[in-house]
Short mmCIF file of C-alpha atoms in Angstrom, two decimals:
data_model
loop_
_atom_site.label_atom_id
_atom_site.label_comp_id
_atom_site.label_asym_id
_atom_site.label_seq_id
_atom_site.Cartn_x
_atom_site.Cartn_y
_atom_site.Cartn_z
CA UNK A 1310 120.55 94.05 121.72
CA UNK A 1311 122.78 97.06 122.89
CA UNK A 1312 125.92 94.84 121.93
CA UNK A 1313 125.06 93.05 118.79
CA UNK A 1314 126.65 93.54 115.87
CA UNK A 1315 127.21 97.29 116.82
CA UNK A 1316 131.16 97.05 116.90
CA UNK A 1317 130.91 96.29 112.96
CA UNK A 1318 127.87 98.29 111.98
CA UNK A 1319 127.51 101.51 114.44
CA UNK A 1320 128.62 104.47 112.82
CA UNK A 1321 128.65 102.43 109.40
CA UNK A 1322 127.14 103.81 106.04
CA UNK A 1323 125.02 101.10 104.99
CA UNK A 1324 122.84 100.89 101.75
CA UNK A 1325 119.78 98.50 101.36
CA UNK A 1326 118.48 98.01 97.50
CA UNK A 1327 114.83 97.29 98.13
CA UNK A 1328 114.63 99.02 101.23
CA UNK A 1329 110.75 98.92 100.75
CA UNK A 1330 110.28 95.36 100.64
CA UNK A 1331 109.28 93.34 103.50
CA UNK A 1332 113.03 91.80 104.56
CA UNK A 1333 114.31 95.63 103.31
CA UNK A 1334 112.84 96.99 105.70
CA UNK A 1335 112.98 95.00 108.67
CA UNK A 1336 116.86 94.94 108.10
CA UNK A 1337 116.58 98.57 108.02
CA UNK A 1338 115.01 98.57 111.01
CA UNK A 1339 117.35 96.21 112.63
CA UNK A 1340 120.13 98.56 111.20
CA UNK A 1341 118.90 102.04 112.50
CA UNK A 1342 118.51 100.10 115.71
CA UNK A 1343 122.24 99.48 116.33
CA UNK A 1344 123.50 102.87 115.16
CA UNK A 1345 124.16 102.15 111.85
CA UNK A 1346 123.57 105.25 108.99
CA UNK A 1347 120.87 103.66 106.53
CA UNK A 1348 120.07 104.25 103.44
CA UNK A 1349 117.41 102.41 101.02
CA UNK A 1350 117.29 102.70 96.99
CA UNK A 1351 114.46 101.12 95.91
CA UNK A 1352 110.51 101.17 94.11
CA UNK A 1353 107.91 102.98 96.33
CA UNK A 1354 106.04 100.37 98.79
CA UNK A 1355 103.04 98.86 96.67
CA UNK A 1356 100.33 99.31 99.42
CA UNK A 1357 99.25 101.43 102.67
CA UNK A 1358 99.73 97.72 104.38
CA UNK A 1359 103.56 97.29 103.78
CA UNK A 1360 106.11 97.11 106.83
CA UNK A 1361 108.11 99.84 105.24
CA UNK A 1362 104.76 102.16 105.57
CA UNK A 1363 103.91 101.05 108.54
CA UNK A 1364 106.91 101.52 110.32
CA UNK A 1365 107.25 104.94 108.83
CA UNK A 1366 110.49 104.10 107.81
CA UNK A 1367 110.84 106.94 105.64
CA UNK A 1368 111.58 108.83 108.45
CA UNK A 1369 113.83 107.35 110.15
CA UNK A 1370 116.44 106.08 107.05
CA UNK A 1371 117.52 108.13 104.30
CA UNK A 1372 115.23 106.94 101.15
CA UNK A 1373 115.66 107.44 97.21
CA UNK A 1374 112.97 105.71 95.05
CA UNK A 1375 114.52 103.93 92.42
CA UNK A 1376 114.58 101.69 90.06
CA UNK A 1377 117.20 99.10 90.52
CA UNK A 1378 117.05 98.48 86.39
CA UNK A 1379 118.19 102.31 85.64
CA UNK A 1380 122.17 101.73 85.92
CA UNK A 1381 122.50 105.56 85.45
CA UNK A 1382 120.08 106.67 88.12
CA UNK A 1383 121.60 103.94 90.90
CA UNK A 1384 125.15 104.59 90.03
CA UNK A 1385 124.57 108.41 90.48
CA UNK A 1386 122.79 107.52 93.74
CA UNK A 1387 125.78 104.50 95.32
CA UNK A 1388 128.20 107.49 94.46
CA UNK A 1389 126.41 110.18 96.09
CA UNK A 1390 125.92 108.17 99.20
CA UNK A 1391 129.21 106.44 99.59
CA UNK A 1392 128.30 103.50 101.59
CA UNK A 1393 130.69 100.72 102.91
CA UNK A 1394 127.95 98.04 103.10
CA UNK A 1395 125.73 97.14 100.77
CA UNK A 1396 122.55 94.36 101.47
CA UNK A 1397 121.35 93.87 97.57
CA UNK A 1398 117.35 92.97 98.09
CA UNK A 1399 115.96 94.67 94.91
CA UNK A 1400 114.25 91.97 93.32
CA UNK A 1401 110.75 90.52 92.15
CA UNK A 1402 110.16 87.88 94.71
CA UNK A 1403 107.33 86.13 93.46
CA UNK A 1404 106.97 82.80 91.43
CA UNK A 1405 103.19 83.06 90.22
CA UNK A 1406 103.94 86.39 89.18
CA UNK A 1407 107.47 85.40 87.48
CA UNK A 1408 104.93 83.22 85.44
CA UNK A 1409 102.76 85.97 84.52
CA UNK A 1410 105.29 88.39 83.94
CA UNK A 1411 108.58 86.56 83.20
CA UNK A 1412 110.15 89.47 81.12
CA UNK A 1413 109.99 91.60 84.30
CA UNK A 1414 111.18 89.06 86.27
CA UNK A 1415 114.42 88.34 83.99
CA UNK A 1416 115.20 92.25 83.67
CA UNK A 1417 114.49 93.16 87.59
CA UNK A 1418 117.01 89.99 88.96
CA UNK A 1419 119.70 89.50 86.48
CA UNK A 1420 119.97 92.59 85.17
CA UNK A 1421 119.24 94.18 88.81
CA UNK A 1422 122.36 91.95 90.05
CA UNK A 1423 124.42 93.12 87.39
CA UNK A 1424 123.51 96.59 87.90
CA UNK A 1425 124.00 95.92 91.79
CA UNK A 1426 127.69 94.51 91.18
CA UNK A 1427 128.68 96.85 88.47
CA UNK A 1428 128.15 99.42 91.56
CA UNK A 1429 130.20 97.97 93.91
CA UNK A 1430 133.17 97.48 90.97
CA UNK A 1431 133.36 100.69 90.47
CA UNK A 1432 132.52 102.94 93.84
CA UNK A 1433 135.26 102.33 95.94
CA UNK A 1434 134.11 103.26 99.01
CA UNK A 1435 132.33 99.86 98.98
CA UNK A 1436 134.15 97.17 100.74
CA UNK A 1437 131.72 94.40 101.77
CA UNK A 1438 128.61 93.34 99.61
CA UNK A 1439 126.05 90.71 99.52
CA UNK A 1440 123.37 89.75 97.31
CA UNK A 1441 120.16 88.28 98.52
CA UNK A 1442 118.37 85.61 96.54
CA UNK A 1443 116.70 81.93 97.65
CA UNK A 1444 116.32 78.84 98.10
CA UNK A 1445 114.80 78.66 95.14
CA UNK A 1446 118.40 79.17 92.94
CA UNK A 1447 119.04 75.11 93.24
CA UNK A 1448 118.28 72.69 89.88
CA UNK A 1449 115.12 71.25 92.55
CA UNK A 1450 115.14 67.26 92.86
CA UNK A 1451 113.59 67.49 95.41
CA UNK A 1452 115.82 65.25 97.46
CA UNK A 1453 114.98 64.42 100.88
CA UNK A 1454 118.48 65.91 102.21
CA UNK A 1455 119.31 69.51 101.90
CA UNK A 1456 121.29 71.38 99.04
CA UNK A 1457 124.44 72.35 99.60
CA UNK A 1458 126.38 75.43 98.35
CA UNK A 1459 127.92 74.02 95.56
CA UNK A 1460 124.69 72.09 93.81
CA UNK A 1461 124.20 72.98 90.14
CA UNK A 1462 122.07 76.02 89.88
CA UNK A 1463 118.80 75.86 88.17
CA UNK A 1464 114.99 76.60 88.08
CA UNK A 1465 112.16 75.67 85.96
CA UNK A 1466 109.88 78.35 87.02
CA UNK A 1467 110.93 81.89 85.39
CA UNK A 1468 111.57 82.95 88.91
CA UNK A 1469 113.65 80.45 90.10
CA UNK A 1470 115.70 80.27 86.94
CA UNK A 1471 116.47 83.96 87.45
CA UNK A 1472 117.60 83.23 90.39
CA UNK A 1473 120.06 80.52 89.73
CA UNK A 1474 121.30 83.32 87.07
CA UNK A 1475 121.57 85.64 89.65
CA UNK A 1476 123.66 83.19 91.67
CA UNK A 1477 125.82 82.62 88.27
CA UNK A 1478 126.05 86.34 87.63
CA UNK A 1479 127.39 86.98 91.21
CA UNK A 1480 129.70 83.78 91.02
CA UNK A 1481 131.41 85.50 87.73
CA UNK A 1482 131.72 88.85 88.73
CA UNK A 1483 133.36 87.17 92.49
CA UNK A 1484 136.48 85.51 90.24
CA UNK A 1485 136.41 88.25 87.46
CA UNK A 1486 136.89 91.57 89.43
CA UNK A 1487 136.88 91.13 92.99
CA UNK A 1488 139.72 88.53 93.51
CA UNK A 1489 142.34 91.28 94.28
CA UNK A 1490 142.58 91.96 98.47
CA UNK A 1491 142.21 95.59 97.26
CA UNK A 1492 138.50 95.09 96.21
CA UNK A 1493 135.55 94.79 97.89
CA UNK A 1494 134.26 91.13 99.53
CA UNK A 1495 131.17 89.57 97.77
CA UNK A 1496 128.95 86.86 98.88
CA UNK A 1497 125.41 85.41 98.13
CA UNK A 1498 123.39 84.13 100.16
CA UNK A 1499 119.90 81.94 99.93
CA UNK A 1500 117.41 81.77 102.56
CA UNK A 1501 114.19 79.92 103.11
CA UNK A 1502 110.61 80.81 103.44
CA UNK A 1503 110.80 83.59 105.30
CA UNK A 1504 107.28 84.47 107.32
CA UNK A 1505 106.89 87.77 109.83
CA UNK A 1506 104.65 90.46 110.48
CA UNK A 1507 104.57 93.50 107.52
CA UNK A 1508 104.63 90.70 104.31
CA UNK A 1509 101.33 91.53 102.13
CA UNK A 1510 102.50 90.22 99.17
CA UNK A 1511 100.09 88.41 96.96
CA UNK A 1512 100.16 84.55 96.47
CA UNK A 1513 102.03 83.71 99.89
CA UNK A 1514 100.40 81.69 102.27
CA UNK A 1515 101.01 83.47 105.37
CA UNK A 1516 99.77 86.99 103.99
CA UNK A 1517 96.91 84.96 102.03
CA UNK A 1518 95.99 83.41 105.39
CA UNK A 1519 95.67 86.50 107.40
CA UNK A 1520 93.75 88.14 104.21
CA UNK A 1521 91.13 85.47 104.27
CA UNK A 1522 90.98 86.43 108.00
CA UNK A 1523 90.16 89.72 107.47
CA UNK A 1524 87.87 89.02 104.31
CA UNK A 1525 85.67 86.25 106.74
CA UNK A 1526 86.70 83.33 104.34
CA UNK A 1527 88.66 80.41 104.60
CA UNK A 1528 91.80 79.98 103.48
CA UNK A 1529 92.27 78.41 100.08
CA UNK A 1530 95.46 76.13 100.07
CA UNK A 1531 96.81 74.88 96.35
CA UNK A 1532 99.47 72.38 97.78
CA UNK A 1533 98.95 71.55 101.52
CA UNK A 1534 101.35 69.08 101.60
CA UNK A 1535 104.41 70.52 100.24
CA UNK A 1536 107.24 71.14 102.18
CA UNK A 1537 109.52 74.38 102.58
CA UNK A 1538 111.91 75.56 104.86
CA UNK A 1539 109.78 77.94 107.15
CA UNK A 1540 111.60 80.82 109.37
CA UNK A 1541 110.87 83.91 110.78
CA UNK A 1542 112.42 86.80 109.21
CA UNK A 1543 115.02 87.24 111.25
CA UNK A 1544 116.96 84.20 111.65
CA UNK A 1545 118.24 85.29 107.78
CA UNK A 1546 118.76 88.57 108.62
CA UNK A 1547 121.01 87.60 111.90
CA UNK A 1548 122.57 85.31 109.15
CA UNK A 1549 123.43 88.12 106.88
CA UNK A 1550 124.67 90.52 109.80
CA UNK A 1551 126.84 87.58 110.62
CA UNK A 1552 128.56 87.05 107.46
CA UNK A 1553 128.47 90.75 106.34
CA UNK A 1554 130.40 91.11 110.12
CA UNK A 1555 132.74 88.15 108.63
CA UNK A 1556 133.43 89.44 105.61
CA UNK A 1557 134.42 93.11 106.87
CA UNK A 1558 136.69 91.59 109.41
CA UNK A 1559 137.97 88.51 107.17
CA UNK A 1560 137.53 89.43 103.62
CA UNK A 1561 137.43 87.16 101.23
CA UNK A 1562 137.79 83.97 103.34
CA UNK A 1563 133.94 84.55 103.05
CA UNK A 1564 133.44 85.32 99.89
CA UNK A 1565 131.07 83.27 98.05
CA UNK A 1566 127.59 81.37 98.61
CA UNK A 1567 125.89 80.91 101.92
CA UNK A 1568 122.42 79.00 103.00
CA UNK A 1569 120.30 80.49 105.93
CA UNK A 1570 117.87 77.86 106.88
CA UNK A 1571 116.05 76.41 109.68
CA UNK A 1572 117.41 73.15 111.58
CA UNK A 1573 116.03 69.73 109.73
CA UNK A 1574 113.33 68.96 112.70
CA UNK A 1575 111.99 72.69 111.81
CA UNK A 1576 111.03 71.52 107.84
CA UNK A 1577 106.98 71.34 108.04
CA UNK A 1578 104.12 70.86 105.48
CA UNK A 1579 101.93 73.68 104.31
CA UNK A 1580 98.73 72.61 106.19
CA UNK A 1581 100.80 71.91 109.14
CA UNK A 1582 101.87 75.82 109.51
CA UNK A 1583 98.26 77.03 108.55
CA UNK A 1584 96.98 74.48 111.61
CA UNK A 1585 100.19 75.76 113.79
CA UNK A 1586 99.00 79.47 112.99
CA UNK A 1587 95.19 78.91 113.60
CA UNK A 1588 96.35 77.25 117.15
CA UNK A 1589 98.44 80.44 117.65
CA UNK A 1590 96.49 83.12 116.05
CA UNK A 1591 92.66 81.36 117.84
CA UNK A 1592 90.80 82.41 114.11
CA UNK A 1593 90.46 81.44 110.99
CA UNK A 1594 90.37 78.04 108.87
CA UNK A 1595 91.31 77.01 105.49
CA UNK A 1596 90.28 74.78 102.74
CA UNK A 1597 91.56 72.15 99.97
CA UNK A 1598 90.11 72.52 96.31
CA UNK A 1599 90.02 69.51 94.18
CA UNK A 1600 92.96 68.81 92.12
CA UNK A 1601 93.42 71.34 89.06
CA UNK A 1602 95.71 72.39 87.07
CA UNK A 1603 98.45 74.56 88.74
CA UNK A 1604 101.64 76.30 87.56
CA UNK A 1605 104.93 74.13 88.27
CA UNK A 1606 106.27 74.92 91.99
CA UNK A 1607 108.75 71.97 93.67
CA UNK A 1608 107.68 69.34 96.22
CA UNK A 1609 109.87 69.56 98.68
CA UNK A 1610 112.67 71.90 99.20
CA UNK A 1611 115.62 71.77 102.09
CA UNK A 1612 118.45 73.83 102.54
CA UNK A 1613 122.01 72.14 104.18
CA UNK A 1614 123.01 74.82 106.63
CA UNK A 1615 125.99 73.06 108.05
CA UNK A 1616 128.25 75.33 106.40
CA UNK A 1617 127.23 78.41 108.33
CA UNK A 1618 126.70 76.61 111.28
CA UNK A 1619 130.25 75.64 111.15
CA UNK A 1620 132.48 78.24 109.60
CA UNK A 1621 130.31 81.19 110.80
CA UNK A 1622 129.35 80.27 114.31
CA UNK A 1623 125.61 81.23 112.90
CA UNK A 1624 122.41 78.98 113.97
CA UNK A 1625 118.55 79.10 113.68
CA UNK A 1626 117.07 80.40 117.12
CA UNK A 1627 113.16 79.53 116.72
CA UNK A 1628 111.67 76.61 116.80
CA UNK A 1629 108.28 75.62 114.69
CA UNK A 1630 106.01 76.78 117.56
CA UNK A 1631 108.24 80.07 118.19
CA UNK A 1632 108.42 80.70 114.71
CA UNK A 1633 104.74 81.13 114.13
CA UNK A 1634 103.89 82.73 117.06
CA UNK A 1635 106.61 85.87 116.60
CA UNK A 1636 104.78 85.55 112.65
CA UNK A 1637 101.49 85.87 114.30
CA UNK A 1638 101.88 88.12 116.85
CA UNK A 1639 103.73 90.65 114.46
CA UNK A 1640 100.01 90.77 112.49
CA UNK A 1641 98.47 91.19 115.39
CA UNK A 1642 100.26 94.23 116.07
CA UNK A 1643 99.21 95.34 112.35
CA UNK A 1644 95.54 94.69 113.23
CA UNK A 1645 95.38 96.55 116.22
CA UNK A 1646 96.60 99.99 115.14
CA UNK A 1647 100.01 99.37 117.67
CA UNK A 1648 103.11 101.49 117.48
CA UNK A 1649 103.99 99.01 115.07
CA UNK A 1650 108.14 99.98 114.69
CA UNK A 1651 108.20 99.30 118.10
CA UNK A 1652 106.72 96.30 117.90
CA UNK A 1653 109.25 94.84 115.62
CA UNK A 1654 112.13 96.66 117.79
CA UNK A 1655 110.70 94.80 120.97
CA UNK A 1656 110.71 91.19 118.74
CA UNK A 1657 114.23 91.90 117.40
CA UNK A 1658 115.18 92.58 121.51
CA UNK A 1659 113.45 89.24 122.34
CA UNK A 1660 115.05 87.06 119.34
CA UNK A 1661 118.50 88.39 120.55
CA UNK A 1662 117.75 87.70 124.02
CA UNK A 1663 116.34 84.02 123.30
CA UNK A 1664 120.06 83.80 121.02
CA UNK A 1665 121.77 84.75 124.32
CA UNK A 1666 120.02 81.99 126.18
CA UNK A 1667 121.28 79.77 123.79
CA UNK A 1668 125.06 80.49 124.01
CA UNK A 1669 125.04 81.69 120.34
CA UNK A 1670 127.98 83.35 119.94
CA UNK A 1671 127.54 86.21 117.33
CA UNK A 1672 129.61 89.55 116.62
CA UNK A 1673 129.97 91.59 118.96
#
C-alpha cells in the first residue's frame, strides 16, 4: 500500500468530477491515501447514507459543489485548481431512472462529457484524462463471449444510449484535438457492476438487498437470472490508476477505450449473488414476483478484458466469494457506527496485499 501507485500520483494535483458519488469517493479515498492532492467538483451527496458522508470526505479533499452541466462554473473551477489528472465520474448512473427522466440523463452524460473534455482542451495544466462510463456503452446482443473495445456502440435504454454517446463524444474529441504529443492523453474506460460498501443508490440490487435488511422484508428481485459482470469497487479503480499511471508515463500509446471486468469464471446470475451475500452476510432473503411488465434491461452482459490484461499488466484480484464478502463486510461497517474511512483504508490495504500475493505487477 505504501508503494502503490505513489511514484505517479504522490504529490500530484488530481481532480475527481463526481467526487460525491459512490466510486468518486472511494477513488478519493484511495487517492488521499497515497499522497496525492485531491480535489472533487461535483452535486452535493443525495443522502446522510452516502460513502462520501460517511467517510467525511469533505474534510479530508478539497470539495466545490458543482454542477458538471454549468460549463462556466467548471471551467472557472479546472482553472482555479490546475490539476494534472483528471478521473471524469460526473454522471447519472442509473437505468430505471434514465427511463424516468431521460432528458436529465442526455444533458448530465453527453453534455457532462463534453463539458469534461472541453476542460481538459483548453487548461493546459492537464496532461492525462479519463472518462468513466460502462459496460453498458456496447449495441447489447447479448452474446455469450465478451465485447471487445472496438464493438459498435449502442443502447436501447436512455441510459445506455447516453453512454455509447459518451463513448462517441470522447472518441471524437481523442482524433480532433488531442492527437498532437503536446496535448493531454485521453482514454475511456467501461467497467462492470461494480458492488462495495457506501452505494445507496436506488434500484441496485446490492443497496436494495441490504435496504430490505434493514426494513425486515425480503428482497424483491425483477430478473434473477440475468447475468452481469459483478466486481468489487476496486478492481476498476486499480484499473484506472493503472492506465492513468500508463498514460502519464506513455502518452498516447494508451489513449483510447479500455474494459475493467472480472475474469469469465467470475460472471454470475442475480439470484446467485443475493444467495452468495445471504451465505456471507447470515440475514436476510429475497423473493421472485410473477412475470410483469418491466422496462427493457439486457440478458446477459460480458466484458473481454484481454486487452488490459495484456497491454497493461492489469488483472481482477477477487474471486466471486471474495468479492461479496469485501461488499458485505464494507455494510457491515456502515451498520455498526465503525470509523468507517478506515474501514475502507484497511480493505484498500488488504486488496493490495492479496494483488501482491498474486505477483500482479502494478506501478510502482
Amino acid at each position: 500500500m505504501e508503494n502503490l501507485f505513489q511514484g505517479i500520483f504522490k504529490g500530484r494535483r488530481i481532480l475527481i468530477t463526481g467526487d460525491t458519488g459512490f466510486k468518486g469517493s472511494w477513488l478519493s479515498t484511495w487517492l488521499h491515501e497515497i499522497g496525492a492532492n485531491v480535489f472533487g467538483y461535483a452535486l452535493p451527496p443525495k443522502t446522510s447514507k452516502d460513502n462520501f458522508v460517511v467517510t467525511n470526505l469533505a474534510n479530508k479533499i478539497t470539495h466545490q459543489d458543482g454542477d458538471i452541466v454549468q460549463y462556466e462554473q467548471f471551467l472557472s473551477f479546472v482553472g482555479s485548481v490546475k490539476p494534472e489528472i483528471i478521473f471524469h465520474l460526473a454522471a447519472q448512473p442509473l437505468v430505471l431512472r434514465s427511463y424516468q427522466d431521460p432528458r436529465e440523463t442526455y444533458q448530465t452524460n453527453l453534455m457532462g462529457t463534453v463539458n469534461f473534455l472541453e476542460a481538459v482542451r483548453n487548461i493546459s495544466s492537464v496532461k492525462v484524462a479519463l472518462n468513466i462510463t460502462s459496460d453498458k456503452c456496447y449495441e447489447n446482443q447479448n452474446w455469450v463471449w465478451g465485447y471487445r473495445e472496438n464493438d459498435p456502440m449502442g443502447g436501447k435504454d436512455p441510459y445506455s444510449s447516453s453512454k455509447g454517446c459518451s463513448e462517441l463524444i470522447t472518441s471524437s474529441y481523442i482524433h480532433s484535438f488531442f492527437q498532437n504529443e503536446n496535448s493531454a492523453s485521453i482514454a475511456s474506460v467501461r467497467a462492470g457492476n461494480v458492488i462495495g460498501g457506501g452505494d445507496w443508490a436506488q434500484d441496485r440490487i446490492v443497496p436494495d438487498f441490504f435496504r430490505a435488511y434493514l426494513d425486515k422484508e425480503p428482497l424483491v428481485i425483477r430478473n434473477p437470472d440475468y447475468t452481469r459482470p459483478w466486481q468489487h469497487i476496486l478492481e476498476p479503480l486499480s484499473g484506472y490508476l493503472q492506465l492513468a499511471s500508463a498514460l502519464w508515463q506513455d502518452g498516447k500509446k494508451y489513449s483510447g477505450g479500455w474494459n475493467f471486468g472480472p475474469l469469465d469464471s467470475n460472471h454470475y446470475s442475480v439470484r446467485e449473488l443475493i444467495e452468495q451475500s445471504i451465505s456471507s452476510f447470515g440475514h436476510g432473503n429475497y423473493t421472485v414476483p410473477d412475470s410483469t411488465k418491466k422496462p427493457y434491461e439486457a440478458h446477459l452482459l460480458k466484458l473481454d478484458i484481454s486487452k488490459a490484461m495484456k497491454e497493461l499488466g492489469w488483472r481482477p484480484v477477487l474471486d466471486f466469494s471474495k468479492t461479496v464478502s469485501f461488499t458485505v463486510n464494507g455494510y457491515q461497517a456502515d451498520f455498526e457506527n465503525a470509523d468507517i474511512y478506515n474501514q475502507r483504508v484497511l480493505q484498500i490495504k488488504e486488496y493490495v496485499e492479496i494483488a501482491s500475493k498474486q505477483n500482479i505487477k502494478w506501478t510502482k
